[in-house]
mmCIF file of C-alpha atoms and ligand atoms in Angstrom:
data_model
loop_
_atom_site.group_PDB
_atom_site.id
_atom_site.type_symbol
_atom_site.label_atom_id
_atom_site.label_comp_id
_atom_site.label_asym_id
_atom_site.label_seq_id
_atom_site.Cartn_x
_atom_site.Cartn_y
_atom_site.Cartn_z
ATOM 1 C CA UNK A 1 0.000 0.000 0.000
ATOM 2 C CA UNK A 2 1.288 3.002 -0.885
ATOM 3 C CA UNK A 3 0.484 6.021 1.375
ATOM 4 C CA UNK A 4 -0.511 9.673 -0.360
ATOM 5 C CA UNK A 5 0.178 12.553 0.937
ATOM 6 C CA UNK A 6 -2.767 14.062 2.592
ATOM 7 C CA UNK A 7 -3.522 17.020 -0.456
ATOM 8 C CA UNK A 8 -6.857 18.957 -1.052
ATOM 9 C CA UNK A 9 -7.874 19.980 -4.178
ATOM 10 C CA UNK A 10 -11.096 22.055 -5.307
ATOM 11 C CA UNK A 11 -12.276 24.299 -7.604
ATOM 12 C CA UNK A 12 -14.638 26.793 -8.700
ATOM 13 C CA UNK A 13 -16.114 27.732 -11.906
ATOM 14 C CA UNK A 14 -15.809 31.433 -13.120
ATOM 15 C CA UNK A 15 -19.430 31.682 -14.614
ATOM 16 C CA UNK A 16 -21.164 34.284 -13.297
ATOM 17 C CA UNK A 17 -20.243 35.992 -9.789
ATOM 18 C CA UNK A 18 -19.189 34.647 -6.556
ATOM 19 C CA UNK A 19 -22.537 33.997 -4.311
ATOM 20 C CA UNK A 20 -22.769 33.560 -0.323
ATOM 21 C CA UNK A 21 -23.407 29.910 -1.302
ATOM 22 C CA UNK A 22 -20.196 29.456 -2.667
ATOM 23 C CA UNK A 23 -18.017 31.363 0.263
ATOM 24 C CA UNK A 24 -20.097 29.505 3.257
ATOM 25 C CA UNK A 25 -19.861 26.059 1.182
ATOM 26 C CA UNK A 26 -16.420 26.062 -0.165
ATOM 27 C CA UNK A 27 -14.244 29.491 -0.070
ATOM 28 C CA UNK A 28 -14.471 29.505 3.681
ATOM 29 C CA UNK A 29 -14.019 25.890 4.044
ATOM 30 C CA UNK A 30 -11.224 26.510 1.565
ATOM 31 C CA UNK A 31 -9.463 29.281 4.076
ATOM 32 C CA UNK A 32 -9.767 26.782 6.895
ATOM 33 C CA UNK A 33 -8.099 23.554 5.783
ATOM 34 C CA UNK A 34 -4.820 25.814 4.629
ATOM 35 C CA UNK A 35 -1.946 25.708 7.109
ATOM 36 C CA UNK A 36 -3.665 22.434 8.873
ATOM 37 C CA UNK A 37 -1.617 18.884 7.623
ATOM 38 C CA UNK A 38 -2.893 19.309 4.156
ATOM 39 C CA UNK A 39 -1.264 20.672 1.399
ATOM 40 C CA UNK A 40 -3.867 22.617 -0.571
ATOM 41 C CA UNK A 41 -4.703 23.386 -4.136
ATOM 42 C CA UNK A 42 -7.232 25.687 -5.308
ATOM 43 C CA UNK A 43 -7.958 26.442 -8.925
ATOM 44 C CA UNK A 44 -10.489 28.416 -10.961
ATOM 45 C CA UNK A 45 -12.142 26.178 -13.365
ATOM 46 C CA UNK A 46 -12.611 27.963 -16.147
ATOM 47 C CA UNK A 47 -12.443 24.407 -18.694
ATOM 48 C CA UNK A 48 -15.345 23.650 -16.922
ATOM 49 C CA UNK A 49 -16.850 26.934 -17.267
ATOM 50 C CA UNK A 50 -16.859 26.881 -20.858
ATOM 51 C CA UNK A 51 -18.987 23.428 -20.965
ATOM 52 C CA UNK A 52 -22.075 26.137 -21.175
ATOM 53 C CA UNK A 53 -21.669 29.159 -23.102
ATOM 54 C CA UNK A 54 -19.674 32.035 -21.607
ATOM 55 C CA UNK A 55 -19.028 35.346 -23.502
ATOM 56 C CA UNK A 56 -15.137 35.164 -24.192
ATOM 57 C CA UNK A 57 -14.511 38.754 -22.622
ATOM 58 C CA UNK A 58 -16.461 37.696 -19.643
ATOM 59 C CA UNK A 59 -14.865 34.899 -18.637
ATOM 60 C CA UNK A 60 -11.501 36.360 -18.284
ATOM 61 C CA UNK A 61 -13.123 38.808 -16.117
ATOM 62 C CA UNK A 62 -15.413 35.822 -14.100
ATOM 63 C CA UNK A 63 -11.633 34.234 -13.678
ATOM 64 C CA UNK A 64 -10.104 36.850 -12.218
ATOM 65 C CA UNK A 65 -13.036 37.733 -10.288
ATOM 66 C CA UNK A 66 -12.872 33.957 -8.873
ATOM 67 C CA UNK A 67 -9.241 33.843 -7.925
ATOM 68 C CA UNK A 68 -9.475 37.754 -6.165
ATOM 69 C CA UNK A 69 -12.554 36.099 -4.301
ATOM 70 C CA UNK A 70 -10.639 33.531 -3.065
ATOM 71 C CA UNK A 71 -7.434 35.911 -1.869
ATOM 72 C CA UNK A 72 -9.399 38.200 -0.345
ATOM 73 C CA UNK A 73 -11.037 35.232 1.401
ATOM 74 C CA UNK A 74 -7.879 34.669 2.785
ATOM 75 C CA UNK A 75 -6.585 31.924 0.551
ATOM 76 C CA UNK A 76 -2.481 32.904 0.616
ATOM 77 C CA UNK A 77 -0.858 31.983 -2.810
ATOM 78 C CA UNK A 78 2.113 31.644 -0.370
ATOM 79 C CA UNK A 79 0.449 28.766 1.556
ATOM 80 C CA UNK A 80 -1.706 26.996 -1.171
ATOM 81 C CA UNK A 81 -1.611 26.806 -5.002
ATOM 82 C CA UNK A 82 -3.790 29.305 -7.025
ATOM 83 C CA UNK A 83 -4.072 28.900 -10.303
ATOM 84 C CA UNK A 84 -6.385 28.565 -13.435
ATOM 85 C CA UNK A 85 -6.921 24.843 -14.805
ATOM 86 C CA UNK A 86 -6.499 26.129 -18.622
ATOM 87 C CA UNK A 87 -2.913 26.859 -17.773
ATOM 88 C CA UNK A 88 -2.427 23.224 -16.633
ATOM 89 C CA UNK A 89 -2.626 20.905 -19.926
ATOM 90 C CA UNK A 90 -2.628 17.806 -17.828
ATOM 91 C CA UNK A 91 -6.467 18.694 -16.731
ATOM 92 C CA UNK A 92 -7.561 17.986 -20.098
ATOM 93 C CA UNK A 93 -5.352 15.538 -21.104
ATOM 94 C CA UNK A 94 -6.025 12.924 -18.208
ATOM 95 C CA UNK A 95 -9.538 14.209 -18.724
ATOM 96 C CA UNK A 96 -9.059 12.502 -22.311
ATOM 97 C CA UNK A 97 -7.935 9.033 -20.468
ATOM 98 C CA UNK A 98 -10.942 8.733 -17.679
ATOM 99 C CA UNK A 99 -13.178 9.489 -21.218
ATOM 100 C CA UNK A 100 -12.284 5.885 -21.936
ATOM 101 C CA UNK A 101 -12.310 4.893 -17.898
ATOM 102 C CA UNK A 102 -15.949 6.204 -17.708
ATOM 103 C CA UNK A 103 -19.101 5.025 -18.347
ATOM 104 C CA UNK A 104 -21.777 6.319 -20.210
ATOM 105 C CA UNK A 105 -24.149 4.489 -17.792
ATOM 106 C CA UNK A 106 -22.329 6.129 -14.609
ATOM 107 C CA UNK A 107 -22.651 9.911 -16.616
ATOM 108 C CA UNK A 108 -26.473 9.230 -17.176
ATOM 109 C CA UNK A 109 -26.632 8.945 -13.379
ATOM 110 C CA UNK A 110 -25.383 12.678 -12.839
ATOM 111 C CA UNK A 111 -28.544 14.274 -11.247
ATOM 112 C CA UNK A 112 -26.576 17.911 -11.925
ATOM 113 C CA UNK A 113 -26.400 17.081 -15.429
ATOM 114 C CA UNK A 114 -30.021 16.043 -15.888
ATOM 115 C CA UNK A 115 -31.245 18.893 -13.756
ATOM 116 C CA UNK A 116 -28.776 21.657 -16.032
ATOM 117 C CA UNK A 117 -29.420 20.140 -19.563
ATOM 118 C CA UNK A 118 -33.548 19.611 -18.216
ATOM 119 C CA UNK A 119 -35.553 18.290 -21.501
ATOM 120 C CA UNK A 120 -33.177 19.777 -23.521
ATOM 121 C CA UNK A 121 -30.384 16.967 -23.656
ATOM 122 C CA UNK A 122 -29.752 16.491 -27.333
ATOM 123 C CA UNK A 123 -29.022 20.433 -27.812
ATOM 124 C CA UNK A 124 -25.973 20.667 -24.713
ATOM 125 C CA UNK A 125 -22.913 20.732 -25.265
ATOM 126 C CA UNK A 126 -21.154 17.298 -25.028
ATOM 127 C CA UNK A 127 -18.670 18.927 -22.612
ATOM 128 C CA UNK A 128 -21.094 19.194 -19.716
ATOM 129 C CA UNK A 129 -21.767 15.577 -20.264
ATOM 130 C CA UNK A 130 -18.603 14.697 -20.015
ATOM 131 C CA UNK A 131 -17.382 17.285 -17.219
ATOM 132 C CA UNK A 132 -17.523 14.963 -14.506
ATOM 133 C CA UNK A 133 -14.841 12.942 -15.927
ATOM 134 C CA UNK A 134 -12.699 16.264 -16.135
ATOM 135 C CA UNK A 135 -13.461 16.965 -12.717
ATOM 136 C CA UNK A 136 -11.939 13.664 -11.666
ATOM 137 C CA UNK A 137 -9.184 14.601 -13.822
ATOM 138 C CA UNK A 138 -8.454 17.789 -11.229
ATOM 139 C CA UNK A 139 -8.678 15.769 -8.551
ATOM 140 C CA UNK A 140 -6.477 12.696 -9.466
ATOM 141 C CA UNK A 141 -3.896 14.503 -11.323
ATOM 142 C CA UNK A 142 -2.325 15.628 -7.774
ATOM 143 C CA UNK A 143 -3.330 12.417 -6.278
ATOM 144 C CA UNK A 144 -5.866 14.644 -3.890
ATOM 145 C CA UNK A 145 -6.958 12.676 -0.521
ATOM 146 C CA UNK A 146 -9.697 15.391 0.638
ATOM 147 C CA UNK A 147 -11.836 17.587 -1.307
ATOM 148 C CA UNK A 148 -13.958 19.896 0.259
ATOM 149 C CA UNK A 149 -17.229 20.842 -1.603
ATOM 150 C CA UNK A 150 -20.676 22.407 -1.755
ATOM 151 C CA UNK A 151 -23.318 19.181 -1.069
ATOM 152 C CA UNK A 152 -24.802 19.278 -4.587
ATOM 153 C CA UNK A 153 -20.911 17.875 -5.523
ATOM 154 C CA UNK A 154 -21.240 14.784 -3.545
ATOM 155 C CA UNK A 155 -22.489 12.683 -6.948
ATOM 156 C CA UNK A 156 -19.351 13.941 -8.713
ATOM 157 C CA UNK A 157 -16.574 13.324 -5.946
ATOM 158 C CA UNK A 158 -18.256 9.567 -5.349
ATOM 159 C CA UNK A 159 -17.743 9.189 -9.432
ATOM 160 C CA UNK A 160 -14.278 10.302 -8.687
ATOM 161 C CA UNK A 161 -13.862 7.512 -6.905
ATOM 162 C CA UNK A 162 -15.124 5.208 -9.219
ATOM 163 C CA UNK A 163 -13.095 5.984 -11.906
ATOM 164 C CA UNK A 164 -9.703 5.633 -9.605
ATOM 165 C CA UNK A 165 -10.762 2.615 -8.883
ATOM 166 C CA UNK A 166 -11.756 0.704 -12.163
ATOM 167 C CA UNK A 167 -8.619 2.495 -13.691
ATOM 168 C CA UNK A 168 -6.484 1.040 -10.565
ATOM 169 C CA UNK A 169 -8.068 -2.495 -11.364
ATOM 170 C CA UNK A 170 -8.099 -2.380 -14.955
ATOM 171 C CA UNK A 171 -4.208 -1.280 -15.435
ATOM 172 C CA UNK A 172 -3.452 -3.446 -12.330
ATOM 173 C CA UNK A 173 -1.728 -0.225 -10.971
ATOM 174 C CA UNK A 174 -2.760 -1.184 -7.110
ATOM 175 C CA UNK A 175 -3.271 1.944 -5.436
ATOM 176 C CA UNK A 176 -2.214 4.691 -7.638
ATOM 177 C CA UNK A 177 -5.298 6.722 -7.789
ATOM 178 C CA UNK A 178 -5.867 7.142 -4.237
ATOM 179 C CA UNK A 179 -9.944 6.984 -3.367
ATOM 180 C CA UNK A 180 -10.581 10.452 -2.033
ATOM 181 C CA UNK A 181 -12.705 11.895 0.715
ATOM 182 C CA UNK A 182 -15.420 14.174 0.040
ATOM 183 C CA UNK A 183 -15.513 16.806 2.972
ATOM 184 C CA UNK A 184 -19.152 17.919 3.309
ATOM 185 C CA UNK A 185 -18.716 20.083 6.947
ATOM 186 C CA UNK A 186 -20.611 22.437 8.455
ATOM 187 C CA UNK A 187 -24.080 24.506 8.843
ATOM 188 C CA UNK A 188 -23.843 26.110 5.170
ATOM 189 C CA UNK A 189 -23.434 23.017 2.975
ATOM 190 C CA UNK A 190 -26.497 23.460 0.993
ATOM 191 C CA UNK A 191 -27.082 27.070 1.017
ATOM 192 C CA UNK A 192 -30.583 28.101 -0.377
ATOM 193 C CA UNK A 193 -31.632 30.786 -2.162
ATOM 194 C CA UNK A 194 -33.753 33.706 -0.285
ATOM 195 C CA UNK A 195 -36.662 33.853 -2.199
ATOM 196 C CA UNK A 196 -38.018 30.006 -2.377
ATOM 197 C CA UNK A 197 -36.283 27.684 0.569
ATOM 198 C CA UNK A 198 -36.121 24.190 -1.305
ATOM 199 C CA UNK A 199 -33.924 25.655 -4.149
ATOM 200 C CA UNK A 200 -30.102 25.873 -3.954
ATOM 201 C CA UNK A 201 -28.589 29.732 -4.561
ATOM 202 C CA UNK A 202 -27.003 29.899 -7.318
ATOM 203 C CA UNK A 203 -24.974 32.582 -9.957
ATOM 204 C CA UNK A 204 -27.610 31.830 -12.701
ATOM 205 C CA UNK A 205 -30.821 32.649 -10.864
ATOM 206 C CA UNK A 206 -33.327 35.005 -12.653
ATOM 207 C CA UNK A 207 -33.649 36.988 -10.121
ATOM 208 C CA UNK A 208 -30.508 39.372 -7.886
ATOM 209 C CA UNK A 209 -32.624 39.299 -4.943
ATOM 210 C CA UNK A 210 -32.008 35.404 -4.634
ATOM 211 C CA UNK A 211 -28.397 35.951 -3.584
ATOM 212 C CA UNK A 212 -26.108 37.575 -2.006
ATOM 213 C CA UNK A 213 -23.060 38.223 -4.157
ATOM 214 C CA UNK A 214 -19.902 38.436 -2.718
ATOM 215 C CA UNK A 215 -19.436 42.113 -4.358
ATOM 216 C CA UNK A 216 -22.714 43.183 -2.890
ATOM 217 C CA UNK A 217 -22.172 46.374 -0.902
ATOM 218 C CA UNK A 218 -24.017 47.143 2.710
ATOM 219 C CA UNK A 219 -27.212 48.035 1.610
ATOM 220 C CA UNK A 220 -27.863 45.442 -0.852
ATOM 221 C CA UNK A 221 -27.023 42.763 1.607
ATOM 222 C CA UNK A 222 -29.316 44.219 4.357
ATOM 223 C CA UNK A 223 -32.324 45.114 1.134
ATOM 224 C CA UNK A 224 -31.842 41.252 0.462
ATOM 225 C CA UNK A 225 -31.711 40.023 4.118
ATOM 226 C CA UNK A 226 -34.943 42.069 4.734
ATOM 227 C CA UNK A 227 -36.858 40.431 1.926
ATOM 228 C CA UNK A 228 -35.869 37.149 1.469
ATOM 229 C CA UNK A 229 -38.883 34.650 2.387
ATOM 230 C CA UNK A 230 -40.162 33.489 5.462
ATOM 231 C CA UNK A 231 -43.303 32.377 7.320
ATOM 232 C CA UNK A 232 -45.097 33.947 9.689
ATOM 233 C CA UNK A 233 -44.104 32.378 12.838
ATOM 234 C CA UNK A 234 -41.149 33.370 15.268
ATOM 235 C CA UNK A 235 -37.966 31.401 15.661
ATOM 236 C CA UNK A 236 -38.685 27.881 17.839
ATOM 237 C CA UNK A 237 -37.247 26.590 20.803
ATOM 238 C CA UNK A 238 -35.650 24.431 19.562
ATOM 239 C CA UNK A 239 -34.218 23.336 16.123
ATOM 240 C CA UNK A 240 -36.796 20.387 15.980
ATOM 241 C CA UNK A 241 -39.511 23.655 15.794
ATOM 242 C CA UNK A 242 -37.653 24.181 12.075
ATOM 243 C CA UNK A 243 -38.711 21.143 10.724
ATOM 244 C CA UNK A 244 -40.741 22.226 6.976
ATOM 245 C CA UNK A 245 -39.317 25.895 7.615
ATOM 246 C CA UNK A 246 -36.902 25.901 4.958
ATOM 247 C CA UNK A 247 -36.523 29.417 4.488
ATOM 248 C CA UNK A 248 -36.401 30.125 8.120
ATOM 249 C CA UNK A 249 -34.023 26.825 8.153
ATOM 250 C CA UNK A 250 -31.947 28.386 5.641
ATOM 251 C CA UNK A 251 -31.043 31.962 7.081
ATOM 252 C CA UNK A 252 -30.423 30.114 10.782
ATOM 253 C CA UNK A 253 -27.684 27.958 8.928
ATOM 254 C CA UNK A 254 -26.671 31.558 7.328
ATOM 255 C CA UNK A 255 -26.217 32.711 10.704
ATOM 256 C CA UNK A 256 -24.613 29.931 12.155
ATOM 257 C CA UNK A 257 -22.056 29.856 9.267
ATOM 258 C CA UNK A 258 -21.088 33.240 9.440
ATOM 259 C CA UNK A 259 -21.025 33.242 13.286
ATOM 260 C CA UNK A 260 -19.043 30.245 13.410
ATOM 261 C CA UNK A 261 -21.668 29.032 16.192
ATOM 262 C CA UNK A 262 -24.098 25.869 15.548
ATOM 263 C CA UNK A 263 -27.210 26.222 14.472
ATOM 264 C CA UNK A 264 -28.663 25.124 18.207
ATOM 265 C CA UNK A 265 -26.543 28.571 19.368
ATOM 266 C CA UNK A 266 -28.472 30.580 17.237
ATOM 267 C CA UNK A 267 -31.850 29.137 18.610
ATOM 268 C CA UNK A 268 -30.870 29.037 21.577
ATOM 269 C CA UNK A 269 -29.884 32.720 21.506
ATOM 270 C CA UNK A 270 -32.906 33.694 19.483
ATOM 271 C CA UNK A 271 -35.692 30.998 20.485
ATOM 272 C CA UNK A 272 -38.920 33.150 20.015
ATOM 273 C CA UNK A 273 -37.477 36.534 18.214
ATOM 274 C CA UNK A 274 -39.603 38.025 15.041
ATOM 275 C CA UNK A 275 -38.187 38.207 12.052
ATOM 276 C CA UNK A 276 -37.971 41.870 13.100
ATOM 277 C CA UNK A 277 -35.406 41.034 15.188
ATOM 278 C CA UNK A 278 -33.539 38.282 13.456
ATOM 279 C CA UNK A 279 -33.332 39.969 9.882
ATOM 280 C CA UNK A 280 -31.643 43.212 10.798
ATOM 281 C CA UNK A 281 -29.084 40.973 13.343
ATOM 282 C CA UNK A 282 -28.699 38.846 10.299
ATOM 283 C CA UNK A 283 -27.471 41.503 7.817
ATOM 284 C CA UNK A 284 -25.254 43.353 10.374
ATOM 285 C CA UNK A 285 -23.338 40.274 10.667
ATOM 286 C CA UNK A 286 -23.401 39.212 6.931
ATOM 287 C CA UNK A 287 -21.928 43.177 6.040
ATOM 288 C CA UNK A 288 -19.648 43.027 9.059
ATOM 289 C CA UNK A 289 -17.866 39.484 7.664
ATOM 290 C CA UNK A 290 -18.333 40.124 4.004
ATOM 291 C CA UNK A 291 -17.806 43.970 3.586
ATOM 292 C CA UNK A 292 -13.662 43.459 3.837
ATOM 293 C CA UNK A 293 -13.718 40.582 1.974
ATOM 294 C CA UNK A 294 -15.955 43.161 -1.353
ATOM 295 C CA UNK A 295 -13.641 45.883 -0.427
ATOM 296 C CA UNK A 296 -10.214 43.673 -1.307
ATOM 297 C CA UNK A 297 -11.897 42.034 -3.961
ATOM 298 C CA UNK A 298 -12.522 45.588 -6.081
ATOM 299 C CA UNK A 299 -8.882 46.766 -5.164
ATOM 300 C CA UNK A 300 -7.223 43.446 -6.663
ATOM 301 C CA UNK A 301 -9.749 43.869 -9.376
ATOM 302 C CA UNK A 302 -8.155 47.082 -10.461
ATOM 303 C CA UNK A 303 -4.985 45.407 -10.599
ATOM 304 C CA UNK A 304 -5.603 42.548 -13.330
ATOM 305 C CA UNK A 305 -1.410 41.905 -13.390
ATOM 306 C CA UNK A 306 -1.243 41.024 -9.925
ATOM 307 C CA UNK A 307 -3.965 38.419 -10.260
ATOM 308 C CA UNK A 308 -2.512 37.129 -13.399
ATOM 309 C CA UNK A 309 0.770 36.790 -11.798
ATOM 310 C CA UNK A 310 -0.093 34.699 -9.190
ATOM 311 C CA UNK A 311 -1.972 32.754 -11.280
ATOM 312 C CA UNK A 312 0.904 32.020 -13.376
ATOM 313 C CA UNK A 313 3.359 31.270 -10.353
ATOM 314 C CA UNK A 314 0.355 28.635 -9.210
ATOM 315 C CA UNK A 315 0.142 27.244 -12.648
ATOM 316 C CA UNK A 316 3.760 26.381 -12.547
ATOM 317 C CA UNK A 317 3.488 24.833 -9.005
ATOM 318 C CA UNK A 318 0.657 22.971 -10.130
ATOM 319 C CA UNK A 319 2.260 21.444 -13.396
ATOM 320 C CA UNK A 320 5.425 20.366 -11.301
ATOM 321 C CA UNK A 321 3.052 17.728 -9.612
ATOM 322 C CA UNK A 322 0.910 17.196 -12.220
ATOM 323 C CA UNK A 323 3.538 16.511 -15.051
ATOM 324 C CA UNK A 324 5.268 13.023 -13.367
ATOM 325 C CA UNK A 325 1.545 11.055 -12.331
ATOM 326 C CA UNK A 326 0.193 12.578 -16.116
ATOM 327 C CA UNK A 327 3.318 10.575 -17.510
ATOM 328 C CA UNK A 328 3.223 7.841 -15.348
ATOM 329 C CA UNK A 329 -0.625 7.775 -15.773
ATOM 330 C CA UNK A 330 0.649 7.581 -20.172
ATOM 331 C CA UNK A 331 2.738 4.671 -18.761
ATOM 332 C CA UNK A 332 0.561 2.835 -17.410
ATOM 333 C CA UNK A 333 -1.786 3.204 -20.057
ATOM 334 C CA UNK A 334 0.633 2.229 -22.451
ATOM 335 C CA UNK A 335 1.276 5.273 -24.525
ATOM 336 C CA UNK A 336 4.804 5.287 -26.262
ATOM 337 C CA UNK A 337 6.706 8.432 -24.415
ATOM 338 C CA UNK A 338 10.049 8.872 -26.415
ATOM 339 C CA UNK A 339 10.705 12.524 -26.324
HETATM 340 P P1 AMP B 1 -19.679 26.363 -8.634
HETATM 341 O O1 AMP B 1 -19.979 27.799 -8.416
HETATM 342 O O2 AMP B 1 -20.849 25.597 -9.143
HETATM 343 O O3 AMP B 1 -18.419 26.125 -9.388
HETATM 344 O O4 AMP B 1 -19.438 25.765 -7.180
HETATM 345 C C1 AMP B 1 -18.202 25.868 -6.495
HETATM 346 C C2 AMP B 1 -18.308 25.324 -5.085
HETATM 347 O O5 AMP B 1 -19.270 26.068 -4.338
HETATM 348 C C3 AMP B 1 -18.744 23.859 -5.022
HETATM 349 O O6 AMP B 1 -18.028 23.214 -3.980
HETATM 350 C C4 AMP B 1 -20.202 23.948 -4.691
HETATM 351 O O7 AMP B 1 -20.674 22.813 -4.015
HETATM 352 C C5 AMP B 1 -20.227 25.175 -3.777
HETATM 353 N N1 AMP B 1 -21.545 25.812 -3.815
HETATM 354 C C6 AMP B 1 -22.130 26.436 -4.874
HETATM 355 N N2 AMP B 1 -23.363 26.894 -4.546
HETATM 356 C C7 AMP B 1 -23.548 26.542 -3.245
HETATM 357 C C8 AMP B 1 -24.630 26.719 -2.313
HETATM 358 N N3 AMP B 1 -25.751 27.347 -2.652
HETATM 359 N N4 AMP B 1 -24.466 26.233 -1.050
HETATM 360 C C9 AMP B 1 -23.332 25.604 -0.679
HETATM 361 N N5 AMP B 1 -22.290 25.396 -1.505
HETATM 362 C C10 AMP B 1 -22.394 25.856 -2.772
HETATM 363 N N1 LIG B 2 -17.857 20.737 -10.465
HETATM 364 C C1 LIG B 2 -17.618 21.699 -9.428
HETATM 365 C C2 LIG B 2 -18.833 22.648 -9.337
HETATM 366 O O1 LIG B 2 -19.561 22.820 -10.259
HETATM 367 C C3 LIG B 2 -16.379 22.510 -9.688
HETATM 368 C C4 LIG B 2 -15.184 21.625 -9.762
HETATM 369 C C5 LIG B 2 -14.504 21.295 -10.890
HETATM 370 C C6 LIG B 2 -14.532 20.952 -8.683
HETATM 371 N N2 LIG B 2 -13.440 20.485 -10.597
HETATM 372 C C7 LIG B 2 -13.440 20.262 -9.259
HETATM 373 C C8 LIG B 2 -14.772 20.885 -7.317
HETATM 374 C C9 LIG B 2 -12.594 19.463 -8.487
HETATM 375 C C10 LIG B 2 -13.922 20.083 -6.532
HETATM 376 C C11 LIG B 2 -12.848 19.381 -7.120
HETATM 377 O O2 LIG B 2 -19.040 23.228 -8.323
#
């Protein structure tokens, strides 16, 4: 048995802008496993990006926008790797090889791909079928152990695992791909958007007042807080009372994550408040926690050269591991290398 090196890998795509769903259920999460026993690798996604349509000028923009989300978040090029996958051949390339690992019955199981391409599955692109075998491709190429994710990535990370392990037994290459661990932690796993509680936020909502956007300034993230949905009755007792409350359910988790308290600390402290109460505490906290991290994000923004050069410095960090396992990977496969 070979032992690998506890690493982290994840990623975000650069497709619209940063929401409070992705900070609470991977950027944060991201900022916390750095400096631990991991080594950690962080990369803007932007191959995966593409696999709907994105406006060429725009998505240079969304990727920089991504990687000045995640240093202002506190992710320290100096302590983890930052980089854009594009800039990494390998991504695609061992994408290529878990193609033909892959099955097409395990990528008609991917509920995010039936729920994106909806009743219109002839007309996507063939990319987003086949993007979770490029997202096991980001993961394996640096022989990740942990990846820390949102819970509607769960399906992909398990697939991840599937394809290390049929390409492990197939090439008889024992433990090469190492099985990794989805981390699913915390209050804001599944953060839901603030207008209807039983759907996820997300960047492509019709709607702003669904989200908060990380580049939101004070009084859009109090305008939102003080709309978003709820029911009539005050916070329970006890978290039990929240049962069928989504919406109420949703902006205690909110609190919780931002608060770094559980979710039975903010009942406990509000058990029986009005939303009158619990809205305006709600947005203070949200502005206080997220108005630095908007603030750094707009100056880095003015200075695309900065992001670009640490994205570059990352790249090459992140090619010095990937290159040897993408050419023992061609090895093991049985692809000539004589150059
Ligand atoms: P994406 O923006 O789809 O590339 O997602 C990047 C990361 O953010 C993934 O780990 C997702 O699971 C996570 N994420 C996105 N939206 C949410 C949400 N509403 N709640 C929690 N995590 C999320
Ligand atoms: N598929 C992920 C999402 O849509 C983004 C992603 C791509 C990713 N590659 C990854 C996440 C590797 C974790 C690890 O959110």
């Amino acid at each position: 048995m070979t032992t690998h090196t506890p690493r982290v890998f994840s990623g975000i795509k650069p497709s619209g802008g940063l929401t409070l769903g992705n900070y609470l259920g991977a950027i944060k999460r991201f900022v916390d496993m750095q400096g631990q026993e991991f080594e950690t690798i962080y990369c803007v996604v932007d191959l995966h990006a593409i696999t709907v349509w994105q406006d060429p000028a725009v998505l240079k923009d969304a990727t920089r926008e991504v990687a000045a989300g995640f240093i202002a978040s506190g992710i320290d090029p100096s302590q983890s790797i930052l980089f854009n996958q594009s800039q990494v051949p390998a991504h695609a390339e061992l994408g290529w090889i878990f193609n033909c690992v892959a099955r097409v019955g395990w990528m008609n199981r991917m509920t995010q791909f039936k729920d994106k391409a909806g009743k219109n599955a002839e007309q996507v692109s063939l990319g987003l079928y086949a993007y979770p075998s490029l997202m096991a491709a980001d993961i394996l190429l640096y022989h990740a152990t942990h990846v820390p994710v949102g819970e509607d990535q769960k399906q992909h990370v398990e697939l991840t695992r599937d394809i290390a392990s049929k390409f492990n037994h197939d090439f008889k290459a024992g433990d090469f791909f190492p099985l990794c661990e989805p981390i699913i932690e915390g209050p804001a796993t599944r953060v839901m958007n603030l207008r209807d509680g039983t759907k996820k936020m997300s960047k492509s909502g019709e709607s702003d007042m669904e989200r908060i956007n990380m580049t939101d300034d004070a009084d859009k993230i109090a305008k939102k807080f003080k709309k978003a949905k709820t029911d009539p009755e005050p916070l329970p007792e006890t978290l039990d009372g929240l049962k069928d409350r989504p919406e109420a359910r949703n902006l205690v988790d909110i609190y919780a994550s931002l608060s770094e308290v559980t979710p039975e600390a903010v009942i406990s402290e509000y058990a029986g408040a009005g939303w009158g109460r619990f809205k305006p505490a709600l947005a203070d906290l949200a502005v206080e926690k997220l108005a630095p991290i908007s603030q750094e994000m707009a100056r880095l923004m003015k200075k695309p050269d900065e992001i670009d050069a640490i994205l570059a410095k990352g790249s090459e960090k992140a090619d010095a591991i990937a290159q040897p396992i993408l050419q023992k990977t061609y090895d093991i496969v049985g692809l000539v290398r004589s150059r």
